[in-house]
XYZ file of C-alpha atoms in Angstrom:
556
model
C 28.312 141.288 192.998
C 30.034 138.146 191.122
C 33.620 139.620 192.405
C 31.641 140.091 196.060
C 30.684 136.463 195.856
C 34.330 135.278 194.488
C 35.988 136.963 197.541
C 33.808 135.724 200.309
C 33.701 132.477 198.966
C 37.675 132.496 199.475
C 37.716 134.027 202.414
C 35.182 131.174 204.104
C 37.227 128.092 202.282
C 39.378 127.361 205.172
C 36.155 127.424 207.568
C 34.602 124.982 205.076
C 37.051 122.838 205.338
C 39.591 123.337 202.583
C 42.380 123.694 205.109
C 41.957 120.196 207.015
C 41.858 118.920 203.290
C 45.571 120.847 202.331
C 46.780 119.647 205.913
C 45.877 115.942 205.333
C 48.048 115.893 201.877
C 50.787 117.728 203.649
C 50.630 114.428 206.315
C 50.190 112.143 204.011
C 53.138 112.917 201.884
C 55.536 113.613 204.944
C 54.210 109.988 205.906
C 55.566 108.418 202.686
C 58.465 110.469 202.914
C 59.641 109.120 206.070
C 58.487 105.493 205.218
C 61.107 105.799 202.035
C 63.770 107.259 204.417
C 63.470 104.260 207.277
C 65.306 101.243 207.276
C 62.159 99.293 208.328
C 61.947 96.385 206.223
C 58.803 94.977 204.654
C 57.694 91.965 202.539
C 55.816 90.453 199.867
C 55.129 87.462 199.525
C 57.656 86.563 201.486
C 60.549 88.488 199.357
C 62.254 91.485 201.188
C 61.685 94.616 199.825
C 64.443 96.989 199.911
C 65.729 100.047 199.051
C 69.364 102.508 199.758
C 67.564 103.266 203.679
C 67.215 99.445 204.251
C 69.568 97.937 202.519
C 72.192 97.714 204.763
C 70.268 96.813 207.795
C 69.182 93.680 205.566
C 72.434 92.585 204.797
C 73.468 92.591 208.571
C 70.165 90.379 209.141
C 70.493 88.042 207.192
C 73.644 85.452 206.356
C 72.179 84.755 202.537
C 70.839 87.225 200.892
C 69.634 86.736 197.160
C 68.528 90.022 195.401
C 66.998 90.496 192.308
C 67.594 93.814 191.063
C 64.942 94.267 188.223
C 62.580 97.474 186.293
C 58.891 97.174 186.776
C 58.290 97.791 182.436
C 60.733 94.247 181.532
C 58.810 91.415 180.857
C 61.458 88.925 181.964
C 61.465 90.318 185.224
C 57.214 90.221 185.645
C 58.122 86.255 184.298
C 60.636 86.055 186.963
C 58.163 87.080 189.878
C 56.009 84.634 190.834
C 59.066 82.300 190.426
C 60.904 84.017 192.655
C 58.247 84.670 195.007
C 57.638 80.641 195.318
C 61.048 80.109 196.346
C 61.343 82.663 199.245
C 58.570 81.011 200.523
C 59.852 77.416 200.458
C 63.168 78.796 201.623
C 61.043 80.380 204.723
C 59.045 77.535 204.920
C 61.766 75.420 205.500
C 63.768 77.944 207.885
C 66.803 78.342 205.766
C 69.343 81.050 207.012
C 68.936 82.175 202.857
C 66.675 84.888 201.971
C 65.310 86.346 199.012
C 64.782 89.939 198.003
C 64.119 92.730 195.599
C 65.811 96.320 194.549
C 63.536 98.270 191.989
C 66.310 99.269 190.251
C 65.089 102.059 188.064
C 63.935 103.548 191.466
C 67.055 102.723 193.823
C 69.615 104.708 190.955
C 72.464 104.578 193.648
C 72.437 101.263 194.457
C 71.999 100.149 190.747
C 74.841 101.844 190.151
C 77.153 100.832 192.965
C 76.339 97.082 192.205
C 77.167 97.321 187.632
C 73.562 97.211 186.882
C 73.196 97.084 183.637
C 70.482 94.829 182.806
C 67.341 92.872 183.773
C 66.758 90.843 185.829
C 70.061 90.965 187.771
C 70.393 88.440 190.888
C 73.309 88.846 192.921
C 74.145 86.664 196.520
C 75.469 88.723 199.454
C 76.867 87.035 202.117
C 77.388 87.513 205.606
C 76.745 90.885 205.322
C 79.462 91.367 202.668
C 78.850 94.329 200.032
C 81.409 94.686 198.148
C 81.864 91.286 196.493
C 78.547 90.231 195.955
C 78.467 86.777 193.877
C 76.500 86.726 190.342
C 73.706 84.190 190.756
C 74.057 81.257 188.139
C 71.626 79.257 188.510
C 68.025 78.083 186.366
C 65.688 81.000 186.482
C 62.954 78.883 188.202
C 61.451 77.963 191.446
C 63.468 75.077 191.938
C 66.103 76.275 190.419
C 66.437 79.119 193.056
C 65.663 76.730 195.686
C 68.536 74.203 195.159
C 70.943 76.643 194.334
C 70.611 78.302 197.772
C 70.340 75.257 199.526
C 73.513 74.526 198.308
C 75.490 77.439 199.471
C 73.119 77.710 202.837
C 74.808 73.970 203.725
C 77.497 71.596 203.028
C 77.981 71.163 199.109
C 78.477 67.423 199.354
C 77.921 65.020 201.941
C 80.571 63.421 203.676
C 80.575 59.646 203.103
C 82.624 57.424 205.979
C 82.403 53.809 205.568
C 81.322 51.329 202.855
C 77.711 50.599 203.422
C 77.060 54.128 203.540
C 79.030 54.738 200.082
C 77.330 52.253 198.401
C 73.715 52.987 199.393
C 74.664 56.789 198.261
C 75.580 55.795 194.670
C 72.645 53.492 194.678
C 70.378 56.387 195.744
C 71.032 58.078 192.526
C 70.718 57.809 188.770
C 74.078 59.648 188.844
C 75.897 60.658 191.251
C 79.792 62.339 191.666
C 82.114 61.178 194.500
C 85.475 63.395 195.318
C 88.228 61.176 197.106
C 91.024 63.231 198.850
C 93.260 62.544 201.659
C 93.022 65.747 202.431
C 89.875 67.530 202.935
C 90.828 70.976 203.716
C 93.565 71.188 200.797
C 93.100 72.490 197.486
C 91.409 70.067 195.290
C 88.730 69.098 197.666
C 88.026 72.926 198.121
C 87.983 73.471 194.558
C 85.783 70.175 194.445
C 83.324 71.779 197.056
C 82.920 75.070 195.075
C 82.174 72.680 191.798
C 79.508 70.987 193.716
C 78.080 74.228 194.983
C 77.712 75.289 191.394
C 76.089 72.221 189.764
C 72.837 72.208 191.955
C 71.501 69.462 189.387
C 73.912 66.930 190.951
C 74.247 64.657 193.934
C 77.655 65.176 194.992
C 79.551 63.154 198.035
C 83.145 63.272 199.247
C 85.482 60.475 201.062
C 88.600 60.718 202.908
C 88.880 57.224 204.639
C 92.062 55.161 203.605
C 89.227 52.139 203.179
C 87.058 53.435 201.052
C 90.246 54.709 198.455
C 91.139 51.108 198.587
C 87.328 49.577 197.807
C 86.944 51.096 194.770
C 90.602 50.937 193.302
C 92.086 54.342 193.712
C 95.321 54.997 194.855
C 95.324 59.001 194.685
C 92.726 62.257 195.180
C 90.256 61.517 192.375
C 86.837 62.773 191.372
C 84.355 59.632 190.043
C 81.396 59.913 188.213
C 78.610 56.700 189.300
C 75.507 55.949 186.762
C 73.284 53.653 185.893
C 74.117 53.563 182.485
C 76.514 53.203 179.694
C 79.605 53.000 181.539
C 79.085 52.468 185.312
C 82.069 54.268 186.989
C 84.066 57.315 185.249
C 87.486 58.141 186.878
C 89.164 61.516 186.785
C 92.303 61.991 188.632
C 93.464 64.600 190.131
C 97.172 65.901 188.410
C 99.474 66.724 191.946
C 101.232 69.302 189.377
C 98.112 71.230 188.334
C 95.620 70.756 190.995
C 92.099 70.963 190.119
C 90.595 73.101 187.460
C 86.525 74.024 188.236
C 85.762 75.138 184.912
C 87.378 71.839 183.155
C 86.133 69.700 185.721
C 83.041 71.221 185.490
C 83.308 70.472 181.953
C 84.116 66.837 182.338
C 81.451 66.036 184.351
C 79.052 67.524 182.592
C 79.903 65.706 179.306
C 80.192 62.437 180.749
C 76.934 62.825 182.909
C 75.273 62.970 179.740
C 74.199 59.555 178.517
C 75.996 58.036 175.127
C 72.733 59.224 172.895
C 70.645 61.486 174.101
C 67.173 62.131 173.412
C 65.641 65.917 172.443
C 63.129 66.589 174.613
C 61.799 69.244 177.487
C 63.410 67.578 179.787
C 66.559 66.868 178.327
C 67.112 70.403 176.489
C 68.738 71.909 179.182
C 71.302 69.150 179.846
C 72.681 69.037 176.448
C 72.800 72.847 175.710
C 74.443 73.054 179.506
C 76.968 70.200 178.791
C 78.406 72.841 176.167
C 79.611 69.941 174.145
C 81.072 72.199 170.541
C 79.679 69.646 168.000
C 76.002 67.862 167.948
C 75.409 65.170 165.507
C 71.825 64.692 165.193
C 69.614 61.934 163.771
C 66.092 63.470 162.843
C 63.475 60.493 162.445
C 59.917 59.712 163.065
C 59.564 57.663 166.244
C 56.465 56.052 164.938
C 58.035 54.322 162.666
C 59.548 51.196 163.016
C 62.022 51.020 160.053
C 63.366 54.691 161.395
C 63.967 53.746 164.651
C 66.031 50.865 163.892
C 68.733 53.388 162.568
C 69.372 54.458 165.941
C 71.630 51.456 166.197
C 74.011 52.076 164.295
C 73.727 55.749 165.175
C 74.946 54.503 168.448
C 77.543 52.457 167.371
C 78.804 55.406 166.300
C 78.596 57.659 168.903
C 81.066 55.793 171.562
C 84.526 57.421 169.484
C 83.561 60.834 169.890
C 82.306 61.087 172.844
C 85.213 63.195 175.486
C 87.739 62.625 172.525
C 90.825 64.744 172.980
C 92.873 65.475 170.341
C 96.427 66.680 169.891
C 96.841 69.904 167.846
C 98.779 67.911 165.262
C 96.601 64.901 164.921
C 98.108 62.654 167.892
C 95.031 61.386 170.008
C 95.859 60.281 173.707
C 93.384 59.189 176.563
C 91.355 61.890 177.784
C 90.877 61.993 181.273
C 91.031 65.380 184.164
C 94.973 66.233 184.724
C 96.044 64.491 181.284
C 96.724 67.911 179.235
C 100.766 68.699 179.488
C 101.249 72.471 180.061
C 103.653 72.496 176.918
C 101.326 71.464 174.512
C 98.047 72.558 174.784
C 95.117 69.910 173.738
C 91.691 71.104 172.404
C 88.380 69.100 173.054
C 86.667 67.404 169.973
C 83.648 66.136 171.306
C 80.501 65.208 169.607
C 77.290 64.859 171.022
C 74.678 62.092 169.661
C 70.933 63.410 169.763
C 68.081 61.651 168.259
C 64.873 64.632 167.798
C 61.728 63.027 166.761
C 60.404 65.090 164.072
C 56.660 64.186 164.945
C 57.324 64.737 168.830
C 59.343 67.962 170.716
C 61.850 67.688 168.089
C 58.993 69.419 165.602
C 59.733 73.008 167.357
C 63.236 73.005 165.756
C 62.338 71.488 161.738
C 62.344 74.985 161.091
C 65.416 76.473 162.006
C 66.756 73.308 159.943
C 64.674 74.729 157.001
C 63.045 70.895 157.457
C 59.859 69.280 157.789
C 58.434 65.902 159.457
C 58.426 64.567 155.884
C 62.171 65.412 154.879
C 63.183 62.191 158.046
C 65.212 59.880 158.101
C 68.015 62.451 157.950
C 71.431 63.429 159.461
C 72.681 67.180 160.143
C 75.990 67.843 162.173
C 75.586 71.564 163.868
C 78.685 73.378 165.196
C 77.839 75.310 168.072
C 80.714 77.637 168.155
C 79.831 79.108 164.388
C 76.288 78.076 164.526
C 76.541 76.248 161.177
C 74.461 73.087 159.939
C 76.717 70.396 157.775
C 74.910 67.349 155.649
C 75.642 64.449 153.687
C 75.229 64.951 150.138
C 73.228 61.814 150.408
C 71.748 59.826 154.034
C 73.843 57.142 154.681
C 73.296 55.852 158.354
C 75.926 53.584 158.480
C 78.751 53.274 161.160
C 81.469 53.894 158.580
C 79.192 56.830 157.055
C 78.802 58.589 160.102
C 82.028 58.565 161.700
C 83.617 59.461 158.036
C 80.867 62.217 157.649
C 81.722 63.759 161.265
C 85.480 63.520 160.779
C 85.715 65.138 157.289
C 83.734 68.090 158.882
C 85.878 68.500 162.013
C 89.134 68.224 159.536
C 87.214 71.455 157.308
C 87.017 69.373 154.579
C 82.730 69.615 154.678
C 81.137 73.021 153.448
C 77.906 74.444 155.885
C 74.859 74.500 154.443
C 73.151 77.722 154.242
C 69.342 78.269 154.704
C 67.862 80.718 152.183
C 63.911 81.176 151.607
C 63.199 82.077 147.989
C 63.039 85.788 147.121
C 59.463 87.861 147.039
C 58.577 88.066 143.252
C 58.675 92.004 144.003
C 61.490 92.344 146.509
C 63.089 95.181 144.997
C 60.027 97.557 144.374
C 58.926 97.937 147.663
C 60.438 101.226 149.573
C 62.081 98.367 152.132
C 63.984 95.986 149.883
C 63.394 92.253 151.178
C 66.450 90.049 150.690
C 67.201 86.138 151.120
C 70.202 84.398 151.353
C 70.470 83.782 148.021
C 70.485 87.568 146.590
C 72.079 89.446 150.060
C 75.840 89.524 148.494
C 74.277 91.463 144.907
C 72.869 93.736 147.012
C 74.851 94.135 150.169
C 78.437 94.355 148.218
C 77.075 96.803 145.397
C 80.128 98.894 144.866
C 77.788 101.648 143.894
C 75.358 102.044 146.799
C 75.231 102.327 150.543
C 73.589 99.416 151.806
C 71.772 99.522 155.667
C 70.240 96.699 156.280
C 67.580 94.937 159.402
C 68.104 91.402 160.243
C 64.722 90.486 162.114
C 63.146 87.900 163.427
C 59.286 87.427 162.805
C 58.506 86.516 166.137
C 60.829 89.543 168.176
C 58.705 91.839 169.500
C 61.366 94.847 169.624
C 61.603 93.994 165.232
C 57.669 94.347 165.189
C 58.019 97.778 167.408
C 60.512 99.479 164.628
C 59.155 97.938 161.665
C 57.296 101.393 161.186
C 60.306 103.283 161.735
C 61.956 101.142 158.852
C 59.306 101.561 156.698
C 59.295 105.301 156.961
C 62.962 105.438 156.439
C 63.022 103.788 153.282
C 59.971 105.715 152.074
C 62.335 109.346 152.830
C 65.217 107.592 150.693
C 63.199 105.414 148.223
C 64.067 107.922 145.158
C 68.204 108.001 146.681
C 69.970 106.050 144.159
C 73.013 105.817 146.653
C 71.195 104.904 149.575
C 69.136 101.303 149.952
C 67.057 99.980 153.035
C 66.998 96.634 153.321
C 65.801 93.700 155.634
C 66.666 90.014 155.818
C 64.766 87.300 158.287
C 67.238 85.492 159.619
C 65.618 82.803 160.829
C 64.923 81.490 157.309
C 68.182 82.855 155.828
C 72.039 82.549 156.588
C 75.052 83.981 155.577
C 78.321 82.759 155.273
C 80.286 85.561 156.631
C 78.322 87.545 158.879
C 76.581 85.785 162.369
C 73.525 87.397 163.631
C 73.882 87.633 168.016
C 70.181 89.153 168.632
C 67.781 90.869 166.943
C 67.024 93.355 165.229
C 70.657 93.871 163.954
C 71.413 96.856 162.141
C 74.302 96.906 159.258
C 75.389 99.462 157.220
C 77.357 98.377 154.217
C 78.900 101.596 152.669
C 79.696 101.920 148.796
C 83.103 101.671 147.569
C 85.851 98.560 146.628
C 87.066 96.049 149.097
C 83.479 94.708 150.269
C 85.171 91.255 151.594
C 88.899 91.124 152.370
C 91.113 88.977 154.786
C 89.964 86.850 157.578
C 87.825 88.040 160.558
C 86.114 86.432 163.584
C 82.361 86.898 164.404
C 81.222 86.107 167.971
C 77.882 84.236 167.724
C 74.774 83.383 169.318
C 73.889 79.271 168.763
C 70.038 78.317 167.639
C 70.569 75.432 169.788
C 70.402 77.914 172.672
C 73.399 78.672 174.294
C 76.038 81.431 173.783
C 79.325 80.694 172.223
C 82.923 82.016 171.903
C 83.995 83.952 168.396
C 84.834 81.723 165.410
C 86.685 82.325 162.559
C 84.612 83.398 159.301
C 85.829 83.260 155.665
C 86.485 86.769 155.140
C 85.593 90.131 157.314
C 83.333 92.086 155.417
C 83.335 95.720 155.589
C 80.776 96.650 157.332
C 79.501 99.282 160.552
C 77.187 98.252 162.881
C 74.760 100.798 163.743
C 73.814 100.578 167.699
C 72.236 103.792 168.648
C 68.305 105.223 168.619
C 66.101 103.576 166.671
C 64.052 106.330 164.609
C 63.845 107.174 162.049
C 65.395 110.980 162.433
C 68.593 109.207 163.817
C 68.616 106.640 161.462
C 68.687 109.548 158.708
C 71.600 111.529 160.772
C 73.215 108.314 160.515
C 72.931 108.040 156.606
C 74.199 111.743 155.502
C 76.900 111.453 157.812
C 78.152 108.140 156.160
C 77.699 105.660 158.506
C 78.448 107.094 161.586
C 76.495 109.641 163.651
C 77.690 113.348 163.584
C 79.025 114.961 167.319
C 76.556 116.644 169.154
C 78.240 119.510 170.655
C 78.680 119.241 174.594
């Protein structure tokens, strides 16, 4: 009877409805399936959503197209959104022939891979329709950022400027702004001037061509000039006939010159000097609310206006500096220093720590070279002119030793499975001839250090009783080393036994705490050492271990 009742129960499903249900999935799904395959296009919030059906029909649409190529799981990309979404809507808003939209890149595999995706967020500008030489976006990651940096590709880059009264009320509009005089506006230089101007969306930039206005303001030849309010009022750089017009160096110029004489470290000035790329900051650390500090900043100025675009010769020689100066034959190398005063009890107290400093250690000086990320200080504060200038040009001649942060070691950092090392005891432990050293250099705040610190622990536990094998860990924000430059964390080393731990000279390429990214440097000696960049668990971590530092073949 139960098998009776099974059968007929089956055989009156479809008249009970069952099959309408089955027939509505089946439409549903051959709904979505066509909706992926159209090239219909559709929005939100005001940002173009496209895939490999639409995209092409998109870039034919539309004469600016910004995409932002992204994966739903990165949490720069969900930071990115509402930014992003803000600025397509002022750009619509304001019927701009630029548009903005968005490739789900994880999803869209082909065209991920036909554009060199390879990480997230990735914005790239296609324009008029062009796909095969898309242009990396360069801009701020914000609103406004987005906004100005397609305004200034959607229009002219700089506006034209034609008679006197309407130069002058255009550098008067302006704390700053740059002015490009050519005689020719469809040569070279001014097009290399346009695409500068296109790039620095920060800046006001103008351009003149009229015989009159080359003769008001004392210029004989094509020459870029930088207008402020402050310090000096008018910066000149011509234009070598010989050379042309370099972007990145006048890019360069401008941007270190733009800067004023001392600058101030705060929210809104961060950007600026990190951007301006300048290779050495001198910095003054004192307590604004104090009187008797801030009347150092005097003579901290005094000393600023000798370093300041200083070009010097590779054998000592200084000459002017100045765009076009540089002779082909001899090559000249920038020395610049850049001034910055950081109140210790205002913004400036974010950074104490990477200085291994408090509020209480001010009135004090620190030079910082960006390109090696290394901190230099008086043996003892002295804020005179004299002091300072000597103090900066024994450490550009490398006659000043860095100092190195190092916290104090753990009272049991060596019995725990994970050994815990510090600046101070890395090199006893790290170059023992005897044992095979891997160690994790983490940060305290990275959340991808927190998400293998299990995985760590667990290693050393499997290898605690090894007396070849040590796992170690070092936080490098409270420690440094002098021959090895943490980029990112974590970073994995593995140091393995045997002689010959230091030997010869090596470059490191480095990451600056400031917070920009700078070329390799030189370091005292390259230590021998294999970085370890695959999986991180703790079953690959082990393969990596018995096989000696490197990770056996896996067979095809």
């Amino acid at each position: 009877l139960v098998w009776l009742l099974v059968l007929s129960l089956a055989w009156l499903g479809p008249a009970l409805g069952g099959e309408d249900e089955d027939e509505e999935v089946i439409e549903e799904e051959e709904k979505e399936k066509k909706e992926v395959l159209s090239d219909e296009i559709k929005e939100e919030d005001n940002v173009l959503v496209l895939h490999e059906h639409n995209f092409a029909r998109a870039l034919s649409e539309h004469q600016l197209l910004l995409v932002e190529f992204y994966a739903p799981w990165c949490g720069h990309c969900q930071r990115l959104a509402p930014a992003f979404a803000q600025a397509a809507t002022e750009l619509r808003n304001e019927s701009s022939p630029a548009r903005l939209g968005k490739v789900d890149a994880t999803a869209q595999t082909a065209l991920a891979t036909e554009f060199g995706i390879t990480s997230y967020p990735t914005l790239k500008l296609f324009r008029d329709g062009n796909r095969t030489h898309p242009l990396a976006y360069t801009g701020r990651m914000d609103s406004q950022g987005i906004v100005r940096w397609m305004q200034r590709r959607a229009g002219p880059s700089a506006t034209l400027l034609q008679d006197t009264d309407t130069i002058a009320a255009f550098i008067n509009s302006q704390d700053l702004v740059v002015i490009g005089f050519f005689k020719d506006l469809r040569g070279e230089a001014a097009q290399a001037f346009f695409e500068v101007a296109a790039e620095m969306v920060d800046t006001t930039f103008g351009v003149a061509e009229a015989p009159a206005l080359f003769q008001a303001y004392g210029l004989s030849a094509d020459t870029v000039c930088l207008f402020k309010k402050f310090d000096e009022r008018q910066t000149n750089f011509p234009v070598d006939p010989a050379r042309g017009l370099d972007t990145a160096e006048l890019t360069r110029l401008l941007r270190v010159h733009s800067l004023q004489l001392v600058m101030e470290f705060t929210n809104e000035t961060s950007s600026e000097i990190f951007n301006a790329k300048i290779p050495h900051h001198m910095l003054l650390f004192l307590n604004k609310s104090s009187p008797e500090q801030l009347s150092l900043q005097g003579g901290f100025r005094a000393a600023a206006g000798g370093f300041r675009g200083e070009v010097r010769w590779p054998h000592g020689r200084d000459v002017e500096g100045g765009f076009g100066t540089p002779q082909p034959q001899c090559p000249l190398f920038p020395a610049q220093v850049l001034f910055v005063v950081v109140d210790v009890t205002g913004y400036g107290a974010e950074v104490l720590p990477f200085f291994g400093m408090t509020a209480a250690d001010a009135p004090t000086l620190r030079l910082v070279k960006m390109e090696s990320n290394r901190k230099y200080q008086m043996e003892q504060d002295d804020f005179s002119v004299s002091a300072i200038r000597t103090f900066i040009q024994a450490v550009l001649d490398g006659k000043v030793k860095p100092h190195l942060l190092s916290a104090e070691p753990p009272e049991d950092w060596d019995t725990r499975p994970v050994k815990v090392l510090v600046g101070k005891t890395f090199e006893q432990v790290a170059f023992d001839e005897t044992k095979n050293v891997f160690v994790k250099f983490y940060a305290p705040w990275c959340p991808h250090c927190q998400a293998m610190a299990a995985a760590w622990e667990e290693l050393a536990e499997r290898y605690k009783d090894r007396e070849d094998i040590v796992i170690a860990e070092m936080d490098s924000t409270a420690n440094e080393l002098e021959d090895i430059v943490i980029n990112g964390y974590p970073t994995l080393h593995y140091f393995p036994a045997g002689p010959g731990r230091k030997v010869g000279v090596g470059t490191c390429g480095v990451t600056s705490p400031w917070g920009m990214v700078a070329p390799s440097a030189p370091s005292a000696a390259m230590v021998q050492m294999v970085e370890y960049t695959s999986t991180r668990d703790v079953e690959t971590f082990s393969k990596f271990l018995e096989n000696g530092g490197t990770l056996p073949e896996e067979p095809p």
